[in-house]
C-alpha atoms as an extended CHARMM CRD file, in Angstrom:
* protein
*
       276  EXT
         1         1  MET       CA             91.2660000000      -27.1280000000      -28.0450000000  PROA      1               0.0000000000
         2         2  ILE       CA             89.9350000000      -30.6140000000      -27.3730000000  PROA      2               0.0000000000
         3         3  PRO       CA             90.0210000000      -32.8700000000      -30.4580000000  PROA      3               0.0000000000
         4         4  SER       CA             86.6760000000      -33.7190000000      -32.0340000000  PROA      4               0.0000000000
         5         5  PHE       CA             85.2000000000      -37.2100000000      -31.9800000000  PROA      5               0.0000000000
         6         6  SER       CA             82.0660000000      -38.0370000000      -33.9390000000  PROA      6               0.0000000000
         7         7  GLY       CA             81.0770000000      -41.4150000000      -32.4860000000  PROA      7               0.0000000000
         8         8  PHE       CA             77.8830000000      -42.6390000000      -30.8150000000  PROA      8               0.0000000000
         9         9  GLY       CA             77.9760000000      -44.1640000000      -27.3550000000  PROA      9               0.0000000000
        10        10  LEU       CA             76.1860000000      -45.2630000000      -24.2060000000  PROA      10              0.0000000000
        11        11  GLY       CA             76.6660000000      -44.8660000000      -20.5070000000  PROA      11              0.0000000000
        12        12  LEU       CA             78.1510000000      -48.0530000000      -19.0370000000  PROA      12              0.0000000000
        13        13  ARG       CA             75.9930000000      -49.4050000000      -16.1980000000  PROA      13              0.0000000000
        14        14  LYS       CA             76.3840000000      -52.5670000000      -14.0890000000  PROA      14              0.0000000000
        15        15  GLN       CA             73.4110000000      -54.2570000000      -15.7420000000  PROA      15              0.0000000000
        16        16  HSD       CA             75.2940000000      -54.3010000000      -19.0480000000  PROA      16              0.0000000000
        17        17  TYR       CA             78.8700000000      -55.0950000000      -17.9600000000  PROA      17              0.0000000000
        18        18  ALA       CA             78.6760000000      -58.6620000000      -19.2790000000  PROA      18              0.0000000000
        19        19  ASP       CA             77.2280000000      -57.5210000000      -22.6200000000  PROA      19              0.0000000000
        20        20  PHE       CA             80.1810000000      -55.2710000000      -23.3120000000  PROA      20              0.0000000000
        21        21  LEU       CA             82.8130000000      -57.6550000000      -21.9820000000  PROA      21              0.0000000000
        22        22  ASP       CA             81.4830000000      -60.8130000000      -23.6640000000  PROA      22              0.0000000000
        23        23  HSD       CA             80.3750000000      -59.3740000000      -27.0030000000  PROA      23              0.0000000000
        24        24  ARG       CA             81.4040000000      -56.7060000000      -29.4570000000  PROA      24              0.0000000000
        25        25  ILE       CA             78.5870000000      -54.1540000000      -29.2030000000  PROA      25              0.0000000000
        26        26  ALA       CA             78.0030000000      -51.6010000000      -31.9620000000  PROA      26              0.0000000000
        27        27  VAL       CA             78.9810000000      -48.4860000000      -30.0170000000  PROA      27              0.0000000000
        28        28  ASP       CA             81.8530000000      -46.0950000000      -30.6590000000  PROA      28              0.0000000000
        29        29  PHE       CA             82.5370000000      -45.2490000000      -27.0060000000  PROA      29              0.0000000000
        30        30  LEU       CA             81.2830000000      -45.7530000000      -23.4640000000  PROA      30              0.0000000000
        31        31  GLU       CA             80.9490000000      -43.2450000000      -20.6650000000  PROA      31              0.0000000000
        32        32  VAL       CA             81.4210000000      -44.1150000000      -16.9900000000  PROA      32              0.0000000000
        33        33  ILE       CA             80.8070000000      -42.1850000000      -13.7750000000  PROA      33              0.0000000000
        34        34  SER       CA             84.2990000000      -41.2170000000      -12.6320000000  PROA      34              0.0000000000
        35        35  GLU       CA             83.6460000000      -41.5670000000       -8.9030000000  PROA      35              0.0000000000
        36        36  ASN       CA             82.6300000000      -45.2210000000       -9.2910000000  PROA      36              0.0000000000
        37        37  PHE       CA             86.2130000000      -46.0650000000      -10.3340000000  PROA      37              0.0000000000
        38        38  MET       CA             88.3610000000      -43.6320000000       -8.3460000000  PROA      38              0.0000000000
        39        39  ILE       CA             89.9040000000      -46.3340000000       -6.1780000000  PROA      39              0.0000000000
        40        40  ASP       CA             93.2380000000      -48.1360000000       -6.3800000000  PROA      40              0.0000000000
        41        41  GLY       CA             92.7240000000      -51.6280000000       -7.7530000000  PROA      41              0.0000000000
        42        42  GLY       CA             89.7300000000      -53.8210000000       -6.9880000000  PROA      42              0.0000000000
        43        43  ARG       CA             87.0480000000      -55.2660000000       -9.2210000000  PROA      43              0.0000000000
        44        44  PRO       CA             85.6340000000      -51.9300000000      -10.5040000000  PROA      44              0.0000000000
        45        45  ARG       CA             89.0050000000      -50.7720000000      -11.8340000000  PROA      45              0.0000000000
        46        46  HSD       CA             89.6990000000      -54.2370000000      -13.3010000000  PROA      46              0.0000000000
        47        47  ILE       CA             86.3840000000      -54.1630000000      -15.1690000000  PROA      47              0.0000000000
        48        48  LEU       CA             87.0620000000      -50.6520000000      -16.4300000000  PROA      48              0.0000000000
        49        49  ARG       CA             90.4750000000      -51.6630000000      -17.7540000000  PROA      49              0.0000000000
        50        50  ASP       CA             88.8890000000      -54.6100000000      -19.5920000000  PROA      50              0.0000000000
        51        51  VAL       CA             86.2310000000      -52.3410000000      -21.0610000000  PROA      51              0.0000000000
        52        52  ARG       CA             88.8410000000      -49.7390000000      -22.0220000000  PROA      52              0.0000000000
        53        53  ALA       CA             90.7910000000      -52.4150000000      -23.9340000000  PROA      53              0.0000000000
        54        54  ARG       CA             87.7250000000      -52.8400000000      -26.1570000000  PROA      54              0.0000000000
        55        55  TYR       CA             86.1970000000      -49.3400000000      -26.4170000000  PROA      55              0.0000000000
        56        56  PRO       CA             87.1800000000      -45.6920000000      -25.9870000000  PROA      56              0.0000000000
        57        57  VAL       CA             85.9710000000      -44.4830000000      -22.5820000000  PROA      57              0.0000000000
        58        58  ALA       CA             84.8330000000      -41.0500000000      -21.3960000000  PROA      58              0.0000000000
        59        59  LEU       CA             84.9770000000      -40.1450000000      -17.6950000000  PROA      59              0.0000000000
        60        60  HSD       CA             81.9720000000      -38.1960000000      -16.3930000000  PROA      60              0.0000000000
        61        61  GLY       CA             82.1560000000      -36.8050000000      -12.8680000000  PROA      61              0.0000000000
        62        62  VAL       CA             79.4160000000      -35.7570000000      -10.4680000000  PROA      62              0.0000000000
        63        63  SER       CA             81.3890000000      -34.5330000000       -7.4270000000  PROA      63              0.0000000000
        64        64  MET       CA             84.0420000000      -32.0420000000       -8.5080000000  PROA      64              0.0000000000
        65        65  SER       CA             81.8590000000      -29.1370000000       -7.3520000000  PROA      65              0.0000000000
        66        66  ILE       CA             83.2720000000      -26.8460000000      -10.0160000000  PROA      66              0.0000000000
        67        67  GLY       CA             81.2130000000      -23.9230000000       -8.7060000000  PROA      67              0.0000000000
        68        68  SER       CA             82.3470000000      -24.1850000000       -5.1040000000  PROA      68              0.0000000000
        69        69  ALA       CA             83.4130000000      -20.9010000000       -3.5170000000  PROA      69              0.0000000000
        70        70  ASP       CA             85.6850000000      -23.0040000000       -1.2670000000  PROA      70              0.0000000000
        71        71  GLY       CA             87.7910000000      -24.0850000000       -4.2370000000  PROA      71              0.0000000000
        72        72  LEU       CA             88.3800000000      -27.6560000000       -5.3240000000  PROA      72              0.0000000000
        73        73  ASP       CA             89.3230000000      -30.6870000000       -3.2370000000  PROA      73              0.0000000000
        74        74  ARG       CA             92.9860000000      -31.4340000000       -4.0060000000  PROA      74              0.0000000000
        75        75  ALA       CA             92.6970000000      -35.0590000000       -2.8280000000  PROA      75              0.0000000000
        76        76  TYR       CA             89.7700000000      -35.5670000000       -5.1980000000  PROA      76              0.0000000000
        77        77  LEU       CA             91.7520000000      -34.1160000000       -8.0920000000  PROA      77              0.0000000000
        78        78  ASN       CA             94.6940000000      -36.3950000000       -7.2940000000  PROA      78              0.0000000000
        79        79  ARG       CA             92.4680000000      -39.4910000000       -7.3460000000  PROA      79              0.0000000000
        80        80  LEU       CA             90.8600000000      -38.3880000000      -10.5920000000  PROA      80              0.0000000000
        81        81  ARG       CA             94.2880000000      -37.7320000000      -12.1420000000  PROA      81              0.0000000000
        82        82  ALA       CA             95.3580000000      -41.2830000000      -11.2460000000  PROA      82              0.0000000000
        83        83  LEU       CA             92.2470000000      -42.6210000000      -13.0060000000  PROA      83              0.0000000000
        84        84  VAL       CA             92.8800000000      -40.4220000000      -16.0360000000  PROA      84              0.0000000000
        85        85  ASP       CA             96.4670000000      -41.6470000000      -16.2970000000  PROA      85              0.0000000000
        86        86  ASP       CA             95.2860000000      -45.2560000000      -16.0370000000  PROA      86              0.0000000000
        87        87  VAL       CA             92.4330000000      -45.0620000000      -18.5570000000  PROA      87              0.0000000000
        88        88  ASP       CA             93.5770000000      -42.3460000000      -21.0060000000  PROA      88              0.0000000000
        89        89  PRO       CA             89.9560000000      -41.2850000000      -21.5460000000  PROA      89              0.0000000000
        90        90  LEU       CA             88.3630000000      -39.7960000000      -24.6010000000  PROA      90              0.0000000000
        91        91  PHE       CA             86.9860000000      -36.9290000000      -22.4680000000  PROA      91              0.0000000000
        92        92  VAL       CA             86.9190000000      -35.8900000000      -18.8170000000  PROA      92              0.0000000000
        93        93  SER       CA             83.7860000000      -34.0050000000      -17.8100000000  PROA      93              0.0000000000
        94        94  ASP       CA             81.8430000000      -32.6650000000      -14.8530000000  PROA      94              0.0000000000
        95        95  HSD       CA             78.8780000000      -30.3600000000      -14.2300000000  PROA      95              0.0000000000
        96        96  LEU       CA             78.3910000000      -26.6120000000      -14.0400000000  PROA      96              0.0000000000
        97        97  SER       CA             77.1620000000      -26.8050000000      -10.4600000000  PROA      97              0.0000000000
        98        98  TRP       CA             78.3520000000      -27.0260000000       -6.8710000000  PROA      98              0.0000000000
        99        99  SER       CA             77.7860000000      -29.6050000000       -4.1560000000  PROA      99              0.0000000000
       100       100  ARG       CA             80.3770000000      -28.9530000000       -1.4360000000  PROA      100             0.0000000000
       101       101  ILE       CA             80.8580000000      -26.2520000000        1.1920000000  PROA      101             0.0000000000
       102       102  GLU       CA             83.0750000000      -26.2910000000        4.3000000000  PROA      102             0.0000000000
       103       103  GLY       CA             83.6840000000      -30.0120000000        3.9260000000  PROA      103             0.0000000000
       104       104  PHE       CA             79.9850000000      -30.9000000000        3.6110000000  PROA      104             0.0000000000
       105       105  ASN       CA             78.9340000000      -32.6240000000        0.3810000000  PROA      105             0.0000000000
       106       106  SER       CA             75.2440000000      -32.4270000000       -0.5050000000  PROA      106             0.0000000000
       107       107  HSD       CA             75.6160000000      -35.1540000000       -3.1620000000  PROA      107             0.0000000000
       108       108  ASP       CA             73.3780000000      -33.0460000000       -5.3840000000  PROA      108             0.0000000000
       109       109  LEU       CA             74.1320000000      -30.7980000000       -8.3350000000  PROA      109             0.0000000000
       110       110  LEU       CA             73.1820000000      -27.3610000000       -7.0200000000  PROA      110             0.0000000000
       111       111  PRO       CA             72.6730000000      -24.3210000000       -9.2800000000  PROA      111             0.0000000000
       112       112  LEU       CA             74.8330000000      -21.2360000000       -9.5740000000  PROA      112             0.0000000000
       113       113  PRO       CA             73.9540000000      -17.5560000000       -9.8730000000  PROA      113             0.0000000000
       114       114  TYR       CA             74.9760000000      -16.3210000000      -13.3100000000  PROA      114             0.0000000000
       115       115  THR       CA             76.9780000000      -13.3460000000      -12.0930000000  PROA      115             0.0000000000
       116       116  GLU       CA             80.4480000000      -12.0220000000      -12.7890000000  PROA      116             0.0000000000
       117       117  GLU       CA             81.5390000000      -13.0590000000       -9.2950000000  PROA      117             0.0000000000
       118       118  ALA       CA             80.3810000000      -16.6470000000       -9.8450000000  PROA      118             0.0000000000
       119       119  LEU       CA             82.0210000000      -16.6750000000      -13.2670000000  PROA      119             0.0000000000
       120       120  ASP       CA             85.3640000000      -15.7020000000      -11.7260000000  PROA      120             0.0000000000
       121       121  ILE       CA             85.0680000000      -18.5510000000       -9.1900000000  PROA      121             0.0000000000
       122       122  VAL       CA             84.1160000000      -21.1490000000      -11.7910000000  PROA      122             0.0000000000
       123       123  CYS       CA             86.9030000000      -20.1280000000      -14.1580000000  PROA      123             0.0000000000
       124       124  THR       CA             89.4900000000      -20.2570000000      -11.3630000000  PROA      124             0.0000000000
       125       125  ASN       CA             88.3000000000      -23.7370000000      -10.4220000000  PROA      125             0.0000000000
       126       126  ILE       CA             88.2920000000      -24.9850000000      -14.0120000000  PROA      126             0.0000000000
       127       127  ASP       CA             91.8270000000      -23.6790000000      -14.4980000000  PROA      127             0.0000000000
       128       128  GLN       CA             92.9150000000      -25.5080000000      -11.3440000000  PROA      128             0.0000000000
       129       129  ALA       CA             91.2320000000      -28.7380000000      -12.4330000000  PROA      129             0.0000000000
       130       130  GLN       CA             92.6920000000      -28.6380000000      -15.9210000000  PROA      130             0.0000000000
       131       131  ASP       CA             96.1600000000      -27.9780000000      -14.5580000000  PROA      131             0.0000000000
       132       132  ALA       CA             95.8260000000      -30.8690000000      -12.0840000000  PROA      132             0.0000000000
       133       133  LEU       CA             94.5380000000      -33.2710000000      -14.7480000000  PROA      133             0.0000000000
       134       134  GLY       CA             96.9880000000      -32.1940000000      -17.4090000000  PROA      134             0.0000000000
       135       135  ARG       CA             94.2400000000      -31.7800000000      -20.0110000000  PROA      135             0.0000000000
       136       136  PRO       CA             91.2120000000      -29.6300000000      -20.8240000000  PROA      136             0.0000000000
       137       137  MET       CA             87.8490000000      -30.7050000000      -19.4780000000  PROA      137             0.0000000000
       138       138  LEU       CA             84.2840000000      -30.6940000000      -20.7310000000  PROA      138             0.0000000000
       139       139  ILE       CA             81.7400000000      -28.8610000000      -18.5760000000  PROA      139             0.0000000000
       140       140  GLU       CA             78.0990000000      -29.9490000000      -18.7560000000  PROA      140             0.0000000000
       141       141  ASN       CA             75.2070000000      -27.4950000000      -18.6670000000  PROA      141             0.0000000000
       142       142  PRO       CA             72.9230000000      -28.2410000000      -15.6960000000  PROA      142             0.0000000000
       143       143  SER       CA             69.2420000000      -28.9550000000      -15.2680000000  PROA      143             0.0000000000
       144       144  THR       CA             67.8730000000      -26.5010000000      -12.7040000000  PROA      144             0.0000000000
       145       145  TYR       CA             64.7250000000      -26.0130000000      -10.6470000000  PROA      145             0.0000000000
       146       146  ILE       CA             65.3820000000      -22.5800000000       -9.1520000000  PROA      146             0.0000000000
       147       147  ASP       CA             67.1960000000      -19.5380000000      -10.4700000000  PROA      147             0.0000000000
       148       148  PHE       CA             68.7180000000      -16.4710000000       -8.8980000000  PROA      148             0.0000000000
       149       149  ALA       CA             67.8160000000      -12.8130000000       -9.3230000000  PROA      149             0.0000000000
       150       150  PRO       CA             69.4140000000      -10.6300000000      -10.2930000000  PROA      150             0.0000000000
       151       151  ALA       CA             71.6860000000      -12.2580000000      -12.8640000000  PROA      151             0.0000000000
       152       152  ASP       CA             74.3130000000      -10.5400000000      -14.9740000000  PROA      152             0.0000000000
       153       153  MET       CA             73.8350000000      -12.8850000000      -17.9260000000  PROA      153             0.0000000000
       154       154  THR       CA             71.8970000000      -15.8520000000      -19.2240000000  PROA      154             0.0000000000
       155       155  GLU       CA             73.1280000000      -19.3850000000      -18.6240000000  PROA      155             0.0000000000
       156       156  TRP       CA             74.2940000000      -19.7340000000      -22.2250000000  PROA      156             0.0000000000
       157       157  GLN       CA             76.1900000000      -16.4320000000      -22.0140000000  PROA      157             0.0000000000
       158       158  PHE       CA             77.8110000000      -17.6670000000      -18.7950000000  PROA      158             0.0000000000
       159       159  ILE       CA             78.8620000000      -20.8890000000      -20.5400000000  PROA      159             0.0000000000
       160       160  ASP       CA             80.1910000000      -18.9850000000      -23.5340000000  PROA      160             0.0000000000
       161       161  ALA       CA             82.3100000000      -16.7990000000      -21.2580000000  PROA      161             0.0000000000
       162       162  LEU       CA             83.7450000000      -19.6650000000      -19.1950000000  PROA      162             0.0000000000
       163       163  CYS       CA             84.6830000000      -21.6260000000      -22.3350000000  PROA      163             0.0000000000
       164       164  ALA       CA             86.4080000000      -18.5530000000      -23.7940000000  PROA      164             0.0000000000
       165       165  ARG       CA             88.3300000000      -17.8110000000      -20.5860000000  PROA      165             0.0000000000
       166       166  THR       CA             89.4390000000      -21.3450000000      -19.6810000000  PROA      166             0.0000000000
       167       167  GLY       CA             89.6200000000      -23.1620000000      -23.0320000000  PROA      167             0.0000000000
       168       168  CYS       CA             87.3750000000      -25.9260000000      -21.6640000000  PROA      168             0.0000000000
       169       169  GLY       CA             84.9250000000      -27.7500000000      -23.8760000000  PROA      169             0.0000000000
       170       170  LEU       CA             81.1690000000      -28.0830000000      -23.5350000000  PROA      170             0.0000000000
       171       171  LEU       CA             79.2390000000      -31.2570000000      -22.8760000000  PROA      171             0.0000000000
       172       172  LEU       CA             75.8530000000      -30.1510000000      -24.1760000000  PROA      172             0.0000000000
       173       173  ASP       CA             73.0320000000      -32.0230000000      -22.4490000000  PROA      173             0.0000000000
       174       174  ILE       CA             69.9800000000      -31.5000000000      -24.6590000000  PROA      174             0.0000000000
       175       175  ASN       CA             67.5560000000      -32.8990000000      -22.0940000000  PROA      175             0.0000000000
       176       176  ASN       CA             68.9020000000      -30.4990000000      -19.4600000000  PROA      176             0.0000000000
       177       177  VAL       CA             68.2660000000      -27.5970000000      -21.8120000000  PROA      177             0.0000000000
       178       178  PHE       CA             64.6680000000      -28.7220000000      -22.3450000000  PROA      178             0.0000000000
       179       179  VAL       CA             64.0540000000      -29.3440000000      -18.6090000000  PROA      179             0.0000000000
       180       180  SER       CA             65.4830000000      -25.9750000000      -17.5470000000  PROA      180             0.0000000000
       181       181  ALA       CA             63.7090000000      -24.1160000000      -20.3550000000  PROA      181             0.0000000000
       182       182  SER       CA             60.3860000000      -25.5890000000      -19.2620000000  PROA      182             0.0000000000
       183       183  ASN       CA             61.0330000000      -24.8970000000      -15.5750000000  PROA      183             0.0000000000
       184       184  HSD       CA             62.1790000000      -21.2950000000      -16.1120000000  PROA      184             0.0000000000
       185       185  ASP       CA             60.1200000000      -20.3990000000      -19.1880000000  PROA      185             0.0000000000
       186       186  PHE       CA             62.8760000000      -19.5700000000      -21.6540000000  PROA      186             0.0000000000
       187       187  ASP       CA             63.2770000000      -20.5940000000      -25.2910000000  PROA      187             0.0000000000
       188       188  PRO       CA             65.4280000000      -23.7530000000      -25.6070000000  PROA      188             0.0000000000
       189       189  VAL       CA             66.2140000000      -22.9030000000      -29.2280000000  PROA      189             0.0000000000
       190       190  ALA       CA             67.6310000000      -19.5210000000      -28.1660000000  PROA      190             0.0000000000
       191       191  TYR       CA             69.7910000000      -21.3870000000      -25.6420000000  PROA      191             0.0000000000
       192       192  LEU       CA             71.1050000000      -23.8180000000      -28.2690000000  PROA      192             0.0000000000
       193       193  ASP       CA             71.7370000000      -20.9620000000      -30.6810000000  PROA      193             0.0000000000
       194       194  GLY       CA             73.6380000000      -19.0500000000      -27.9910000000  PROA      194             0.0000000000
       195       195  VAL       CA             76.0960000000      -21.6490000000      -26.6820000000  PROA      195             0.0000000000
       196       196  PRO       CA             79.6650000000      -21.6430000000      -28.0700000000  PROA      196             0.0000000000
       197       197  HSD       CA             79.2450000000      -24.2060000000      -30.8590000000  PROA      197             0.0000000000
       198       198  ASP       CA             82.9630000000      -24.4970000000      -31.5420000000  PROA      198             0.0000000000
       199       199  HSD       CA             83.4970000000      -25.7440000000      -27.9670000000  PROA      199             0.0000000000
       200       200  VAL       CA             80.8620000000      -28.5150000000      -28.0460000000  PROA      200             0.0000000000
       201       201  ARG       CA             82.5780000000      -31.9130000000      -28.0460000000  PROA      201             0.0000000000
       202       202  GLN       CA             79.9020000000      -34.2050000000      -26.6090000000  PROA      202             0.0000000000
       203       203  ILE       CA             76.1180000000      -34.3910000000      -26.4260000000  PROA      203             0.0000000000
       204       204  HSD       CA             73.9770000000      -36.1510000000      -23.8360000000  PROA      204             0.0000000000
       205       205  LEU       CA             70.4780000000      -37.3420000000      -24.7460000000  PROA      205             0.0000000000
       206       206  ALA       CA             68.1180000000      -38.5280000000      -22.0220000000  PROA      206             0.0000000000
       207       207  GLY       CA             64.5600000000      -38.5020000000      -20.7680000000  PROA      207             0.0000000000
       208       208  HSD       CA             62.8780000000      -36.7890000000      -17.8350000000  PROA      208             0.0000000000
       209       209  SER       CA             59.8470000000      -37.0650000000      -15.5630000000  PROA      209             0.0000000000
       210       210  HSD       CA             56.9780000000      -34.7170000000      -14.7540000000  PROA      210             0.0000000000
       211       211  GLY       CA             56.7190000000      -33.4730000000      -11.1840000000  PROA      211             0.0000000000
       212       212  ASP       CA             53.7640000000      -31.5500000000       -9.7880000000  PROA      212             0.0000000000
       213       213  HSD       CA             54.9920000000      -28.2370000000      -11.1520000000  PROA      213             0.0000000000
       214       214  LEU       CA             58.3970000000      -28.9120000000      -12.7210000000  PROA      214             0.0000000000
       215       215  LEU       CA             60.1630000000      -31.2780000000      -15.0580000000  PROA      215             0.0000000000
       216       216  ILE       CA             62.6980000000      -33.4640000000      -13.2450000000  PROA      216             0.0000000000
       217       217  ASP       CA             65.9270000000      -34.6550000000      -14.8510000000  PROA      217             0.0000000000
       218       218  THR       CA             65.5650000000      -38.2880000000      -13.7600000000  PROA      218             0.0000000000
       219       219  HSD       CA             67.3130000000      -40.1120000000      -16.6390000000  PROA      219             0.0000000000
       220       220  ASP       CA             64.7920000000      -42.9260000000      -16.2160000000  PROA      220             0.0000000000
       221       221  GLN       CA             62.8330000000      -42.5090000000      -19.4400000000  PROA      221             0.0000000000
       222       222  ALA       CA             63.4800000000      -42.9110000000      -23.1430000000  PROA      222             0.0000000000
       223       223  VAL       CA             64.5030000000      -39.7880000000      -25.0540000000  PROA      223             0.0000000000
       224       224  PRO       CA             61.2470000000      -37.9280000000      -25.8120000000  PROA      224             0.0000000000
       225       225  PRO       CA             60.3190000000      -36.3000000000      -29.1500000000  PROA      225             0.0000000000
       226       226  SER       CA             60.9280000000      -32.8010000000      -27.7200000000  PROA      226             0.0000000000
       227       227  VAL       CA             64.5760000000      -33.6570000000      -27.0160000000  PROA      227             0.0000000000
       228       228  TRP       CA             65.0610000000      -35.3660000000      -30.3830000000  PROA      228             0.0000000000
       229       229  GLN       CA             63.7770000000      -32.2000000000      -32.0810000000  PROA      229             0.0000000000
       230       230  LEU       CA             66.2610000000      -30.0030000000      -30.2330000000  PROA      230             0.0000000000
       231       231  TYR       CA             69.0510000000      -32.4530000000      -31.0440000000  PROA      231             0.0000000000
       232       232  ALA       CA             68.2240000000      -32.2170000000      -34.7510000000  PROA      232             0.0000000000
       233       233  HSD       CA             68.2030000000      -28.4330000000      -34.5270000000  PROA      233             0.0000000000
       234       234  VAL       CA             71.5890000000      -28.0270000000      -32.8530000000  PROA      234             0.0000000000
       235       235  LEU       CA             73.3380000000      -30.5320000000      -35.1190000000  PROA      235             0.0000000000
       236       236  THR       CA             73.0300000000      -28.0380000000      -37.9730000000  PROA      236             0.0000000000
       237       237  LYS       CA             75.3340000000      -25.6980000000      -36.0360000000  PROA      237             0.0000000000
       238       238  LEU       CA             77.9930000000      -28.1460000000      -34.8530000000  PROA      238             0.0000000000
       239       239  GLY       CA             81.0110000000      -29.8470000000      -36.3220000000  PROA      239             0.0000000000
       240       240  PRO       CA             81.8360000000      -33.4800000000      -35.5050000000  PROA      240             0.0000000000
       241       241  VAL       CA             80.4850000000      -34.2710000000      -32.0640000000  PROA      241             0.0000000000
       242       242  ALA       CA             80.1970000000      -37.3530000000      -29.8470000000  PROA      242             0.0000000000
       243       243  THR       CA             76.6090000000      -38.2880000000      -28.9570000000  PROA      243             0.0000000000
       244       244  MET       CA             75.4690000000      -40.6550000000      -26.2210000000  PROA      244             0.0000000000
       245       245  ILE       CA             72.2740000000      -41.9300000000      -24.6160000000  PROA      245             0.0000000000
       246       246  GLU       CA             72.2880000000      -41.4190000000      -20.8350000000  PROA      246             0.0000000000
       247       247  ARG       CA             70.1760000000      -43.6910000000      -18.6350000000  PROA      247             0.0000000000
       248       248  ASP       CA             70.6640000000      -43.9120000000      -14.8610000000  PROA      248             0.0000000000
       249       249  ASP       CA             67.4880000000      -45.5040000000      -13.5130000000  PROA      249             0.0000000000
       250       250  ALA       CA             64.8620000000      -47.9820000000      -14.7260000000  PROA      250             0.0000000000
       251       251  ILE       CA             67.6730000000      -49.3830000000      -16.8670000000  PROA      251             0.0000000000
       252       252  PRO       CA             66.1970000000      -51.2300000000      -19.8630000000  PROA      252             0.0000000000
       253       253  PRO       CA             67.7350000000      -54.1210000000      -21.8000000000  PROA      253             0.0000000000
       254       254  LEU       CA             70.7650000000      -53.0780000000      -23.8220000000  PROA      254             0.0000000000
       255       255  ALA       CA             68.8510000000      -53.7060000000      -27.0500000000  PROA      255             0.0000000000
       256       256  ASP       CA             66.4120000000      -50.8950000000      -26.1610000000  PROA      256             0.0000000000
       257       257  LEU       CA             69.2340000000      -48.4090000000      -25.6750000000  PROA      257             0.0000000000
       258       258  LEU       CA             70.8140000000      -49.4660000000      -28.9560000000  PROA      258             0.0000000000
       259       259  VAL       CA             67.5220000000      -48.6670000000      -30.7090000000  PROA      259             0.0000000000
       260       260  GLU       CA             67.6580000000      -45.1480000000      -29.2610000000  PROA      260             0.0000000000
       261       261  LEU       CA             71.2800000000      -44.8530000000      -30.3350000000  PROA      261             0.0000000000
       262       262  SER       CA             70.2580000000      -45.8980000000      -33.8370000000  PROA      262             0.0000000000
       263       263  THR       CA             67.7310000000      -43.0540000000      -33.8300000000  PROA      263             0.0000000000
       264       264  ALA       CA             70.5170000000      -40.6160000000      -32.9490000000  PROA      264             0.0000000000
       265       265  ARG       CA             72.6540000000      -41.9910000000      -35.7730000000  PROA      265             0.0000000000
       266       266  GLY       CA             69.7680000000      -41.5960000000      -38.1950000000  PROA      266             0.0000000000
       267       267  ILE       CA             69.0740000000      -37.9970000000      -37.2030000000  PROA      267             0.0000000000
       268       268  SER       CA             72.7600000000      -37.1270000000      -37.4680000000  PROA      268             0.0000000000
       269       269  ALA       CA             73.0990000000      -38.7810000000      -40.8720000000  PROA      269             0.0000000000
       270       270  GLY       CA             70.0410000000      -36.9340000000      -42.1310000000  PROA      270             0.0000000000
       271       271  LYS       CA             71.4180000000      -33.5700000000      -41.0440000000  PROA      271             0.0000000000
       272       272  MET       CA             74.7610000000      -34.3330000000      -42.6910000000  PROA      272             0.0000000000
       273       273  GLU       CA             72.9550000000      -35.1310000000      -45.9520000000  PROA      273             0.0000000000
       274       274  GLU       CA             71.0500000000      -31.8640000000      -45.7370000000  PROA      274             0.0000000000
       275       275  ALA       CA             74.2830000000      -29.9440000000      -45.2370000000  PROA      275             0.0000000000
       276       276  ALA       CA             76.0760000000      -31.6820000000      -48.1200000000  PROA      276             0.0000000000
């Protein structure tokens, strides 16, 4: 089981490198996109080492393609293992999705059918990844825009089963739950009540945009009230958990993100007081 960590963090983006390297910022950890640093040497790895000397760092991947029926890319796993050994991260995570088939990478996080066959493939791939990395991973629930019929189980039942079979942890993205629930007309509270709470080790909070007919997980907006409400709800069911604000576009000044992080701290503290 992955150790718990109850800090509050931000995603590290280029716009804020100097802030974190030149000042001591009031965050408990930083998360970086793994693929941006999976090279030997160079300025990116140098910056990451400097950041890691000051803060715990989580590695968050977007290209493992954990749902690929072709299996995982061994060269990719080797590069990620070298980064893990260099950084000694707080967590290593990737998405419950696929992006690669027959050597072609779509560079998008594509959805899976929630069937027993797909579950077998995902669990085999997670086992392979965890063996290659020498540690358990966190798997993030996706935001989706289509679903498959028929399905053998709900998404949260699928996640519960893969955590039980592989021992991986869950990176619970609250915004993704809200986006998918809106797009597919299911109850986000039922989803949060159904995930394996004892496997949740990290939470992502983010904003989204409105398309013509769907919500889009753009990470370019502040966390909306709907996501804050779901965050408050699920905290009552979890033990210590790391929480971070995720912003990937329309990056605001660091001070704005720290205000959002303060909101997360306040909600968490309030729920702890209620439980005491």
